[in-house]
Amino acid sequence: MTTKRSRSLSSAAADSNAPQNGIASLLSPKAQGKRRVTTSSPPPHVGAPPNRLIIAIDLDSFYVSASRLLDPSLIGQPVGVKQKGLLATCSYEARALGVRKLSTVRDALRRCPALILVDGEDLTWYRRLSAKVWRLVRGVVGPWDGKVEKLGLDELFVDVTEMVDAHIRGREEGKTREDAGRVFFQVAPDSEPEAGFWYDTLGKPIGHVLPLDSHASSSEDTPSSTYRSRLILTTHLALHLRNLIHSQIGLTTSAGIAHNKVLAKLVSSRHKPAKQTLFLPRSAEDVVRFLDDEADVRAIMGFGGAIVSKMRESLGATSSEAAANDDASPPLSVSLARKAFPLAHLTTLFGPRLGIRLHGLLRGLDDEEVAPTPLYPLQISIEDTYRGLKGQEVVAEQMRLLAASLLRRLEGELMGSGAGMLSSEPGKAEQMEKQDDRGKWQRHDMPLFLPGEQGNITGKEAPISDQKVIVRCYRERESDPSESSTWQRYPLTVRLSIRHGWGKRTSRSTAMPLDIFDVRTLSRRERAERLAGVLMGLLLRGGPGQGQGQGQISGEALLGGEGLNLINIAALNLATRRPAAQPLRTFFDAGGGGAARQKRDSVDMETLLQLPEDIRREVAAQYGIVLEEQEAVVGAEQESRLDTGCEEDEDDALWDDLPPIPAMDPSSPANIASSSLVCSHCGVAEAPWLQHDHARWPIYGVPAVLLGSATASEGSGA
DNA sequence: ATGGGTCCT
DNA sequence: AGGACCC
């Protein structure tokens, strides 16, 4: 995106279908050139590069397969993995006996008394295995700037464009090994025994191909045979990755290969388990025809419950009245959605950005990049559900339990020894890790508990009538944290979310008490106690401001009507370095917001201006935007952004080094008007509205008496 | 429904 | 802080 491509405004109204990543991207540059002469030029697309090669990988019935790695006696058996009263997933053997994913445990047992239940509420093992798969794949494609994105625990998106094209370049330059009509695809730049795979040069794809007649008739013209062969080569790479996951980790996968994420994911589920599918359309009509096979728009990633229900509502207003409810009504088909919702309709319902995106999705257009999953997550949270949790002590007790288990997770996932986890060779280290891991896990059989129908005293759970049913739980033996292990990330914020019997979630957040990081001097119980204290404070005494009008979260939540239904605790805002002490929040609230917000507001215009011209005009007209003016404004913004070059934050940098006070330039007259604003005690220049706090809590924003002690406690309202 | 996650507004 | 999406 470095060079600004000249925009040919003369491009005819051509086709709103012609495409960001539709059929234009299926044409080689050469073919595009030809097409440009005969018809009109496709709108220049600024953004996702065309011609991407995307693999979507799906781990087959992941919870079941992962459980089987821990407990081989589950192999070949009907297995259901339960979370509370539901089956999160079940084995294919169970499905053959009539068990359905997401059915209630009671239903499943009725249909299949032999069903073996596995506890899936503690995700530790699944999370670890999932991360291992991600690291394995990233280890292969990473060196080529390949991107690997995790979606949930059991799906990956992989962008292998660079990797495949590098191979093809090497092959054109005669740098690859060939033998009897076969070529070696070397997947690691300089591996000792060459890592990679052989493929034949006949150009036959591996696995299934859609649309069905797509590969049979190989007309030479459109789309370009080069692009087709790149996709076909990608099927070999996909198989290689899947073989790797199977041999190194022991999981089978399904995969889809296409030129964008949405289509790759769609085809990956067309042939299931342990199969792969290539999407190889010859035209935009092929794409649309393929999508029209879907009876439910919800199959398209991006169409969720809220969107579909809003669409159905809007449809019901003009056609039938019975569209009110989600569940009972028949699904909205892709073809109906496309015909009934022209662009203007979608942008009216959902705004320009989302509207345009959905409009594209209905035509198979998706320029969303594969976003590499970072080494550490952006947030870590735990939650549990209840049946009307009431009473301050009862709630406090649960809070302690949840706090302790959050701390266990933070220690497990955010502590380590610096460079430890990176790029281990697939050979020994992985094997060691594998065996190590599994030895520490033990099975415990617990009686089955299900949410009770009749109100019970704890408000939690009641055993179902048949006491003989057991649930297999797998737990890791706790091991001592090694001496060299230190925090790699520090969550600066903790957020409490709750749900009452009735309504939606509400949440609020505050600074993380810093002594939870003191693993050497404080026991987990002690640290959990402190965290739980902060959380109870959040629950009881309303929001950060004093006179908050909407304090629905407080008081009555503990005693009133229905009690708590859900508690979720999240650790977020993960910094790379340990904060010195509690930051002054007011400082950031005052200083930080403005520039970033402005930037974000301008994004809408930028994306609007990047659209194909006809769509841009249509949306602009609908919103009364004068395009010429906006082009000038955005252009100026882009240039000034280059000038300043000071990007600043990038989340951690802001928080890292320093207590916040020096972050504001004290020498700037705009900020500090007179020397009377310099603190008489410590000499730090302070904005007027902070003088009071600063006097109470010099420098670090905590009371001075706490600075000497080993652990500065939270400096919140004392 | 569950026990998580992501990004956008 | 809440809402949408994903699994």
XYZ file of C-alpha atoms (C1' of nucleotides) in Angstrom:
734
model
C 0.000 0.000 0.000
C 2.998 2.236 -0.331
C 2.337 3.717 -3.702
C -0.851 5.504 -4.306
C -2.287 4.117 -7.431
C -3.775 6.524 -9.837
C -7.474 6.213 -9.885
C -9.117 5.990 -13.227
C -12.274 7.855 -12.561
C -13.413 7.209 -16.034
C -14.010 3.561 -15.337
C -17.468 2.898 -16.503
C -20.260 1.960 -14.221
C -19.203 -1.527 -15.158
C -20.341 -3.880 -12.493
C -20.746 -3.584 -8.837
C -19.741 -7.201 -8.827
C -16.375 -6.597 -10.200
C -14.328 -6.903 -7.410
C -12.197 -6.495 -4.587
C -11.417 -10.095 -4.469
C -13.862 -11.546 -6.819
C -13.156 -12.692 -10.290
C -10.728 -9.937 -11.107
C -8.360 -11.502 -8.660
C -8.712 -14.786 -10.443
C -7.217 -13.273 -13.523
C -3.524 -13.007 -14.002
C -2.168 -9.527 -14.611
C -1.934 -10.455 -18.234
C -5.504 -11.551 -18.420
C -6.579 -8.482 -16.568
C -4.832 -6.416 -19.106
C -6.696 -8.095 -21.897
C -9.950 -7.690 -20.149
C -9.259 -4.065 -19.582
C -9.118 -3.491 -23.284
C -12.203 -5.361 -24.248
C -14.507 -4.296 -21.464
C -13.981 -1.595 -18.886
C -11.167 -1.541 -16.421
C -11.903 -3.096 -13.076
C -12.005 -0.525 -10.323
C -8.589 -0.120 -8.793
C -8.555 -1.772 -5.463
C -6.503 -0.311 -2.671
C -6.139 -2.707 0.189
C -5.893 -6.445 0.218
C -3.655 -7.667 -2.529
C -5.524 -9.731 -5.071
C -4.613 -13.266 -5.886
C -4.222 -14.408 -2.355
C -3.904 -18.073 -1.500
C -5.766 -18.864 1.694
C -6.091 -22.133 3.560
C -8.719 -22.623 6.251
C -7.929 -25.524 8.550
C -10.468 -27.034 10.884
C -9.541 -29.536 13.579
C -12.048 -32.394 13.417
C -14.340 -32.611 16.469
C -11.553 -30.988 18.347
C -12.572 -31.496 21.969
C -13.125 -35.191 21.331
C -9.851 -35.731 19.493
C -7.947 -33.755 22.083
C -9.511 -35.813 24.872
C -8.502 -38.968 23.062
C -4.886 -37.887 23.109
C -5.076 -37.772 26.880
C -7.159 -40.932 27.167
C -6.835 -43.428 24.320
C -9.616 -45.549 25.765
C -11.994 -42.982 24.282
C -10.926 -43.943 20.773
C -13.692 -45.612 18.813
C -16.279 -44.829 21.492
C -19.290 -42.560 21.441
C -18.004 -39.550 23.345
C -19.718 -36.330 24.328
C -17.874 -33.336 25.681
C -20.091 -31.404 28.036
C -20.115 -27.896 29.362
C -22.716 -27.453 32.043
C -25.920 -28.966 30.699
C -24.932 -29.070 27.048
C -22.775 -31.090 24.705
C -20.197 -28.772 23.220
C -19.374 -31.475 20.713
C -19.482 -35.227 20.281
C -17.597 -37.937 18.438
C -18.679 -39.254 15.066
C -19.498 -42.564 16.753
C -21.935 -40.704 18.975
C -23.414 -38.903 15.999
C -24.032 -42.249 14.355
C -26.105 -43.188 17.392
C -28.281 -40.106 17.092
C -26.444 -37.721 19.387
C -26.324 -34.136 18.162
C -23.888 -31.391 18.848
C -25.321 -28.790 21.220
C -28.063 -31.071 22.449
C -28.712 -31.199 26.170
C -26.847 -33.846 28.114
C -30.148 -35.320 29.209
C -31.333 -35.719 25.628
C -28.061 -37.215 24.542
C -28.101 -39.777 27.338
C -31.664 -40.705 26.522
C -30.744 -41.382 22.929
C -27.462 -43.043 23.740
C -27.074 -44.419 27.262
C -23.597 -45.687 26.413
C -22.361 -42.190 25.736
C -19.107 -41.457 27.542
C -19.134 -37.977 29.001
C -16.016 -35.866 29.199
C -15.828 -32.605 31.087
C -15.173 -29.691 28.762
C -15.570 -26.841 31.200
C -11.908 -26.586 32.032
C -10.296 -25.670 28.743
C -6.680 -25.903 29.847
C -5.725 -28.948 27.851
C -7.653 -27.907 24.766
C -6.154 -24.469 24.854
C -2.663 -25.872 25.100
C -3.102 -28.313 22.258
C -4.677 -25.652 20.104
C -1.712 -23.351 20.666
C 0.607 -26.176 19.735
C -1.091 -26.664 16.399
C -0.865 -22.958 15.749
C 2.853 -22.895 16.592
C 3.509 -25.868 14.340
C 1.831 -24.285 11.336
C 3.355 -20.910 11.996
C 6.752 -22.568 12.213
C 6.306 -23.723 8.623
C 4.831 -20.672 6.946
C 6.237 -18.016 9.267
C 9.665 -17.753 7.629
C 7.918 -16.685 4.413
C 5.925 -14.021 6.107
C 3.030 -16.390 6.109
C 0.268 -15.352 8.425
C -1.551 -17.763 10.714
C -4.726 -16.705 12.449
C -6.438 -18.706 15.144
C -10.220 -18.602 15.233
C -11.430 -20.119 18.451
C -9.595 -23.236 19.525
C -10.141 -25.390 16.484
C -9.728 -23.286 13.354
C -6.851 -21.660 11.539
C -6.552 -19.353 8.579
C -3.246 -19.467 6.760
C -2.136 -17.037 4.070
C 0.441 -18.880 1.990
C 0.623 -16.475 -0.934
C 4.224 -15.477 -0.351
C 5.346 -18.976 0.307
C 3.806 -20.474 -2.805
C 4.970 -17.639 -5.015
C 8.487 -17.929 -3.669
C 8.469 -21.585 -4.602
C 7.156 -20.851 -8.052
C 9.831 -18.212 -8.624
C 12.467 -20.674 -7.519
C 11.060 -23.244 -9.857
C 11.093 -20.830 -12.781
C 14.712 -20.081 -12.030
C 15.525 -23.764 -11.988
C 16.408 -23.783 -8.329
C 14.108 -26.573 -7.272
C 14.892 -30.247 -7.269
C 12.945 -32.222 -9.805
C 12.751 -35.901 -10.456
C 10.663 -37.889 -12.903
C 7.914 -35.366 -13.325
C 7.902 -34.430 -9.690
C 9.028 -31.296 -7.909
C 10.219 -30.838 -4.372
C 8.505 -28.064 -2.442
C 10.977 -27.054 0.207
C 9.113 -25.570 3.123
C 12.027 -24.520 5.303
C 14.757 -22.265 3.935
C 17.758 -24.136 5.292
C 16.680 -27.274 7.021
C 19.181 -30.085 7.448
C 17.170 -32.924 6.129
C 15.215 -30.894 3.664
C 11.767 -30.287 5.021
C 9.084 -30.319 2.398
C 7.162 -32.541 0.064
C 7.132 -33.840 -3.481
C 4.294 -33.059 -5.822
C 3.684 -34.084 -9.385
C 3.651 -31.528 -12.130
C 0.506 -32.782 -13.738
C -1.453 -30.029 -12.101
C -3.989 -32.200 -10.418
C -5.437 -30.839 -7.206
C -5.491 -32.839 -4.002
C -8.877 -33.517 -2.525
C -12.296 -32.336 -3.556
C -12.891 -29.504 -5.958
C -15.810 -27.112 -6.169
C -17.711 -26.091 -8.187
C -18.173 -29.651 -9.317
C -17.575 -29.178 -13.024
C -14.849 -26.686 -12.435
C -11.797 -28.777 -13.034
C -13.185 -31.045 -15.721
C -13.522 -28.435 -18.400
C -10.169 -26.774 -18.495
C -10.722 -23.981 -20.888
C -7.509 -22.085 -21.237
C -8.804 -18.556 -21.142
C -10.452 -17.425 -17.943
C -9.427 -17.330 -15.254
C -5.777 -17.443 -15.934
C -4.178 -20.818 -15.821
C -1.421 -19.384 -13.685
C -3.788 -18.464 -10.939
C -5.475 -21.829 -11.190
C -2.189 -23.621 -10.908
C -1.195 -21.576 -7.909
C -4.417 -22.600 -6.204
C -3.865 -26.186 -7.206
C -0.334 -26.111 -5.876
C -1.766 -24.756 -2.656
C -3.807 -27.913 -2.226
C -0.535 -29.836 -2.024
C 0.775 -27.465 0.591
C -2.480 -27.775 2.514
C -2.098 -31.520 2.540
C 1.451 -31.149 3.751
C 0.327 -28.979 6.660
C -2.448 -31.386 7.508
C -0.050 -34.324 7.419
C 2.250 -32.439 9.728
C -0.522 -31.773 12.212
C -1.456 -35.405 12.089
C 2.025 -36.840 12.452
C 3.382 -34.366 14.983
C 0.335 -33.813 17.110
C -2.065 -36.582 16.254
C -5.075 -34.613 15.135
C -7.000 -34.945 11.882
C -8.200 -31.878 10.058
C -10.419 -30.665 7.305
C -9.355 -27.815 5.086
C -10.592 -25.397 2.481
C -8.479 -23.610 -0.109
C -9.687 -20.457 -1.813
C -8.740 -16.901 -2.645
C -10.279 -15.385 0.462
C -11.122 -16.315 4.021
C -14.862 -16.566 3.774
C -14.805 -18.896 0.776
C -11.970 -20.986 2.176
C -13.938 -21.479 5.336
C -17.158 -22.249 3.523
C -15.630 -24.986 1.411
C -13.670 -26.409 4.309
C -16.923 -27.563 5.828
C -18.278 -29.120 2.673
C -16.321 -32.301 3.108
C -15.769 -33.380 6.664
C -13.821 -35.117 8.536
C -10.232 -35.486 7.367
C -10.838 -34.152 3.881
C -9.996 -31.024 2.010
C -11.745 -29.004 -0.639
C -10.503 -26.529 -3.215
C -12.702 -23.730 -4.444
C -11.822 -23.113 -8.077
C -14.397 -20.890 -9.733
C -14.076 -19.801 -13.341
C -16.220 -16.742 -13.062
C -18.077 -14.493 -10.699
C -21.203 -16.390 -11.652
C -19.575 -19.554 -10.381
C -19.057 -17.906 -7.027
C -22.617 -16.700 -6.775
C -23.999 -20.046 -7.861
C -21.918 -21.762 -5.242
C -23.147 -19.416 -2.537
C -26.705 -19.996 -3.598
C -26.380 -23.604 -2.552
C -26.395 -22.352 1.012
C -29.876 -22.430 2.397
C -28.835 -20.250 5.319
C -26.953 -16.958 5.104
C -25.637 -17.680 8.539
C -23.255 -20.124 6.911
C -21.345 -17.093 5.694
C -18.930 -15.837 8.312
C -20.079 -12.335 9.146
C -23.807 -12.989 9.148
C -24.629 -13.570 12.789
C -27.833 -13.684 14.734
C -28.373 -9.962 15.136
C -27.761 -9.151 11.496
C -29.946 -11.919 10.143
C -32.746 -11.143 12.516
C -32.640 -7.500 11.522
C -32.737 -8.501 7.878
C -35.653 -10.803 8.447
C -37.490 -8.114 10.307
C -36.975 -5.707 7.471
C -38.230 -8.351 5.089
C -41.260 -9.099 7.221
C -42.356 -5.487 7.078
C -42.951 -5.794 3.371
C -43.863 -9.425 2.909
C -45.035 -11.651 5.729
C -45.787 -10.924 9.321
C -44.502 -14.116 10.897
C -40.869 -13.103 10.828
C -40.697 -11.827 14.366
C -38.824 -14.570 16.118
C -35.347 -15.956 15.511
C -35.718 -19.542 16.243
C -38.845 -20.901 14.737
C -38.669 -19.031 11.480
C -37.047 -20.690 8.488
C -33.510 -19.677 7.602
C -32.857 -16.840 5.216
C -31.226 -18.228 2.106
C -28.229 -16.594 0.500
C -29.974 -16.079 -2.804
C -32.991 -14.457 -1.211
C -30.738 -12.262 0.885
C -28.858 -11.107 -2.182
C -31.963 -10.425 -4.202
C -33.906 -8.744 -1.434
C -31.096 -6.573 -0.112
C -29.475 -4.259 -2.610
C -26.579 -2.174 -1.385
C -28.675 0.823 -0.451
C -30.913 -1.333 1.665
C -27.980 -2.861 3.539
C -26.258 0.446 4.181
C -29.518 1.876 5.453
C -29.895 -0.997 7.878
C -26.284 -1.352 8.964
C -24.421 1.806 8.074
C -21.983 2.269 5.217
C -19.129 0.168 6.430
C -20.923 -2.950 7.547
C -23.483 -2.579 4.774
C -20.837 -2.588 2.092
C -19.098 -5.521 3.684
C -22.272 -7.603 3.842
C -23.124 -6.687 0.274
C -19.768 -8.033 -0.780
C -20.047 -11.171 1.296
C -23.310 -12.108 -0.408
C -21.301 -12.172 -3.631
C -18.296 -13.983 -2.224
C -16.261 -10.786 -2.005
C -14.039 -10.598 1.047
C -10.801 -8.696 1.345
C -10.268 -9.329 5.019
C -6.648 -10.137 5.688
C -5.451 -13.101 7.638
C -4.559 -11.367 10.898
C -1.589 -13.111 12.522
C -2.451 -14.270 16.003
C -0.026 -12.696 18.465
C 2.136 -14.784 20.774
C 0.155 -13.579 23.753
C -3.580 -12.986 23.735
C -5.033 -9.523 24.174
C -7.200 -10.608 27.029
C -7.610 -13.552 29.352
C -10.886 -14.189 31.053
C -12.682 -16.815 33.042
C -16.322 -17.169 33.748
C -18.875 -19.372 35.367
C -22.635 -19.484 35.214
C -25.028 -19.813 38.124
C -28.664 -20.038 38.929
C -29.416 -16.884 40.764
C -26.392 -16.402 42.969
C -27.429 -14.258 45.961
C -26.073 -12.923 49.199
C -22.891 -11.061 49.765
C -20.938 -13.882 51.313
C -22.023 -16.403 48.724
C -21.010 -14.077 45.947
C -17.728 -13.219 47.640
C -16.902 -16.885 47.961
C -17.441 -17.474 44.250
C -15.417 -14.382 43.521
C -12.479 -15.836 45.441
C -12.709 -19.078 43.528
C -12.853 -17.304 40.197
C -10.033 -14.956 41.153
C -7.849 -17.904 42.090
C -8.510 -19.691 38.845
C -7.868 -16.526 36.854
C -4.533 -16.189 38.621
C -3.683 -19.796 37.851
C -4.322 -19.089 34.209
C -2.349 -15.888 34.189
C 0.594 -17.693 35.725
C 0.321 -20.513 33.243
C -0.026 -18.377 30.166
C 1.808 -15.161 30.909
C 4.841 -16.441 32.766
C 7.816 -18.065 31.142
C 11.461 -17.746 30.436
C 11.974 -15.052 27.866
C 12.896 -16.660 24.566
C 11.708 -20.106 25.530
C 8.722 -20.766 23.388
C 9.926 -19.581 20.032
C 10.634 -21.722 16.988
C 11.506 -25.016 18.504
C 12.474 -27.531 15.894
C 9.635 -29.864 15.160
C 11.764 -32.850 16.053
C 13.004 -33.337 19.555
C 11.622 -30.433 21.482
C 8.106 -31.191 20.348
C 8.397 -34.840 21.225
C 9.709 -34.015 24.669
C 6.979 -31.518 25.202
C 4.386 -33.995 24.095
C 5.373 -36.725 26.484
C 6.013 -34.342 29.303
C 2.643 -32.826 28.920
C 0.630 -35.953 28.905
C 2.294 -37.589 31.855
C 1.105 -34.819 34.072
C -2.540 -35.326 33.280
C -4.739 -37.595 35.317
C -8.272 -38.751 34.954
C -10.828 -38.258 37.687
C -14.310 -39.654 37.450
C -16.991 -37.438 38.895
C -20.715 -38.036 39.253
C -22.746 -36.179 36.682
C -24.261 -32.930 37.893
C -26.778 -31.038 35.884
C -28.543 -27.755 36.468
C -31.431 -28.663 38.759
C -34.987 -27.998 37.742
C -36.305 -27.468 41.233
C -34.774 -24.582 43.091
C -32.074 -25.806 45.359
C -30.319 -24.192 48.214
C -26.955 -23.267 46.826
C -28.530 -22.093 43.620
C -25.884 -24.001 41.776
C -26.332 -27.542 40.681
C -28.177 -30.684 41.564
C -27.314 -34.279 40.737
C -29.523 -35.866 38.137
C -31.556 -38.766 39.288
C -29.390 -41.501 37.803
C -26.362 -41.424 40.030
C -24.460 -43.963 38.004
C -23.618 -41.600 35.202
C -20.104 -40.293 35.515
C -18.110 -37.573 33.845
C -14.450 -37.942 33.084
C -12.417 -34.945 34.174
C -8.778 -34.584 33.241
C -6.610 -32.520 35.516
C -3.019 -31.545 35.419
C -0.869 -32.144 38.457
C 0.184 -28.775 39.741
C 3.870 -28.222 39.375
C 6.087 -25.683 40.992
C 6.814 -22.560 38.985
C 10.407 -22.765 37.874
C 12.923 -20.310 39.220
C 13.685 -18.789 35.855
C 10.058 -18.155 35.089
C 9.044 -14.520 35.052
C 6.088 -12.524 33.856
C 6.119 -11.930 30.123
C 2.990 -9.789 30.143
C 1.309 -7.702 32.803
C -2.438 -7.154 32.627
C -3.014 -3.597 33.777
C -6.779 -3.771 33.937
C -9.308 -6.123 35.399
C -12.910 -6.157 34.253
C -15.897 -7.659 35.987
C -18.909 -8.628 33.903
C -22.093 -10.014 35.326
C -25.479 -10.988 34.084
C -28.679 -10.989 36.048
C -31.326 -13.597 35.577
C -33.019 -11.412 33.049
C -30.933 -9.042 31.136
C -27.743 -8.481 29.293
C -24.237 -8.343 30.516
C -22.993 -5.326 32.345
C -19.392 -4.725 33.123
C -16.951 -2.358 34.658
C -13.251 -2.273 35.059
C -10.506 -0.899 37.228
C -6.754 -1.079 37.659
C -5.337 -4.516 38.337
C -3.952 -4.697 41.873
C -0.248 -4.960 41.283
C 0.563 -7.426 43.995
C -0.979 -10.266 42.028
C 2.346 -10.334 40.215
C 4.236 -11.092 43.403
C 4.312 -14.836 43.024
C 7.431 -15.268 45.147
C 6.293 -13.484 48.241
C 2.529 -14.029 48.202
C 0.641 -17.273 47.953
C -1.985 -17.639 45.295
C -4.662 -17.614 47.958
C -3.438 -14.320 49.278
C -3.261 -12.786 45.842
C -6.664 -14.147 44.948
C -7.995 -12.618 48.117
C -6.749 -9.199 47.117
C -8.091 -9.516 43.590
C -11.441 -10.713 44.878
C -11.499 -7.725 47.181
C -11.062 -5.338 44.306
C -13.771 -7.150 42.360
C -16.231 -7.053 45.220
C -15.510 -3.372 45.485
C -16.375 -3.005 41.821
C -19.561 -4.943 42.371
C -20.687 -3.096 45.469
C -19.730 0.492 45.185
C -20.753 1.297 41.675
C -18.726 2.915 38.996
C -15.620 5.073 39.028
C -17.574 8.280 39.225
C -19.570 8.727 42.367
C -23.027 9.708 41.244
C -23.513 7.189 38.500
C -27.116 7.141 37.481
C -27.097 3.613 36.195
C -25.603 1.681 39.084
C -27.689 -1.380 38.290
C -24.765 -3.576 39.090
C -24.667 -2.762 42.770
C -26.508 -3.602 45.955
C -29.700 -5.066 44.691
C -27.741 -7.410 42.485
C -26.656 -9.272 45.561
C -29.948 -9.408 47.382
C -32.639 -8.497 44.895
C -34.816 -10.696 42.749
C -32.977 -13.181 40.677
C -29.373 -12.863 41.723
C -26.401 -13.389 39.478
C -26.506 -15.620 36.471
C -22.979 -15.163 35.284
C -19.691 -13.834 36.536
C -16.841 -13.131 34.170
C -13.450 -11.771 35.163
C -11.141 -10.527 32.466
C -7.518 -9.457 32.612
C -6.763 -7.015 29.844
C -4.465 -4.315 28.614
C -1.424 -6.582 28.656
C 1.775 -4.577 28.955
C 5.197 -5.958 28.185
C 6.855 -4.439 31.202
C 5.913 -4.308 34.808
C 4.269 -1.030 35.701
C 6.135 0.843 38.414
C 2.962 1.582 40.289
C -0.610 2.475 39.754
C -0.971 4.891 36.870
C -2.958 8.082 37.143
C -5.954 7.289 35.041
C -7.179 10.849 34.852
C -4.051 11.851 33.072
C -4.676 9.499 30.209
C -8.319 10.157 30.000
C -7.523 13.814 29.626
C -4.559 13.592 27.312
C -4.810 10.468 25.220
C -8.145 10.351 23.528
C -8.326 13.221 21.111
C -5.892 12.412 18.355
C -6.720 8.732 18.210
C -10.401 9.390 17.987
C -9.956 11.847 15.177
C -7.943 9.336 13.308
C -10.583 6.707 13.700
C -13.327 8.993 12.532
C -11.473 9.657 9.341
C -11.164 5.968 8.620
C -14.680 5.743 7.404
C -13.982 8.317 4.742
C -10.775 6.618 3.772
C -12.420 3.264 3.321
C -15.250 4.885 1.475
C -12.854 6.495 -0.920
C -11.093 3.224 -1.533
C -14.183 1.521 -2.793
C -14.891 0.832 -6.421
C -16.205 4.026 -7.838
C -19.776 3.063 -8.515
C -20.301 1.736 -5.020
C -18.553 4.734 -3.564
C -20.861 7.074 -5.400
C -23.925 5.166 -4.406
C -23.049 5.247 -0.728
C -21.910 8.840 -0.864
C -25.177 9.865 -2.409
C -27.114 8.065 0.247
C -25.244 9.866 2.996
C -25.083 13.225 1.327
C -21.304 13.212 1.133
C -19.535 15.437 -1.352
C -16.764 13.212 -2.633
C -14.396 15.833 -4.015
C -14.132 17.634 -0.702
C -13.557 14.433 1.159
C -10.814 13.311 -1.173
C -8.969 16.518 -0.457
C -9.413 16.212 3.286
C -8.208 12.656 3.448
C -5.284 13.393 1.209
C -4.176 16.188 3.490
C -4.513 13.974 6.540
C -2.398 11.311 4.969
C 0.362 13.739 4.196
C 0.399 15.303 7.611
C 0.546 11.852 9.101
C 3.709 11.212 7.154
C 5.128 14.472 8.406
C 4.700 13.979 12.083
C 5.806 10.401 12.014
C 5.240 10.189 15.737
C 2.597 7.471 15.755
C 3.134 7.270 19.505
C 1.368 4.685 21.528
C 1.185 1.161 20.142
C -0.493 0.136 23.323
C 2.335 -0.773 25.607
C 4.756 1.995 24.877
C 2.502 4.453 26.560
C 2.431 2.568 29.787
C 5.749 0.922 29.820
C 8.561 2.957 31.055
C 7.228 5.443 33.225
C 4.786 6.724 35.626
C 2.533 8.841 33.528
C 3.380 12.290 34.704
C 6.381 12.966 32.479
C 4.358 11.801 29.504
C 3.023 15.283 29.224
C 5.620 17.723 28.104
C 6.047 20.106 31.015
C 7.917 22.640 28.962
C 5.092 23.144 26.576
C 3.358 26.432 27.273
C 0.202 25.022 25.846
C 0.086 22.477 28.595
C 1.541 24.274 31.545
C 0.861 27.945 31.742
C 2.851 29.051 34.726
C 5.517 27.943 37.147
C 2.996 27.962 39.929
C 1.843 24.641 38.519
C 5.091 22.935 39.372
C 4.763 20.823 42.457
C 6.538 22.363 45.405
C 7.460 18.962 46.771
C 8.884 17.145 43.843
C 9.184 19.660 41.061
C 7.014 17.856 38.592
C 4.908 20.073 36.373
C 1.284 19.206 36.659
C -1.832 20.095 34.789
C -4.133 22.217 36.895
C -6.908 19.681 37.178
C -4.496 17.115 38.550
C -2.911 19.223 41.186
C -5.112 17.932 43.909
C -4.463 14.277 43.227
C -0.821 14.944 42.742
C -0.512 16.545 46.138
C -2.066 13.513 47.727
C -0.229 10.965 45.657
C 3.038 12.428 44.422
C 4.634 10.988 41.304
C 3.188 7.541 41.262
C -0.362 8.344 41.990
C -0.343 6.339 45.181
C -0.192 7.528 48.723
C 3.388 8.226 49.735
C 3.197 5.934 52.725
C 2.766 2.967 50.429
C 5.737 3.733 48.250
C 8.228 2.408 50.747
C 6.544 -0.915 51.278
C 7.276 -3.904 49.086
C 3.938 -3.819 47.386
C 2.059 -0.720 46.500
C -1.580 -1.498 46.770
C -4.224 -0.116 44.518
C -4.462 3.587 44.787
C -8.126 3.767 44.056
C -10.514 5.778 46.131
C -9.487 5.043 49.690
C -27.247 -22.852 26.012
C -21.092 -22.891 27.439
C -16.504 -20.862 28.219
C -14.167 -18.665 26.030
C -12.173 -15.095 22.330
C -12.027 -10.939 18.536
C -13.005 -6.205 16.786
C -16.039 -2.028 16.316
C -18.830 1.743 18.063
C -19.124 0.041 28.457
C -21.582 -2.282 25.358
C -22.582 -4.585 21.131
C -21.604 -7.367 17.316
C -19.115 -11.314 15.476
C -16.455 -16.043 15.874
C -15.722 -20.918 17.871
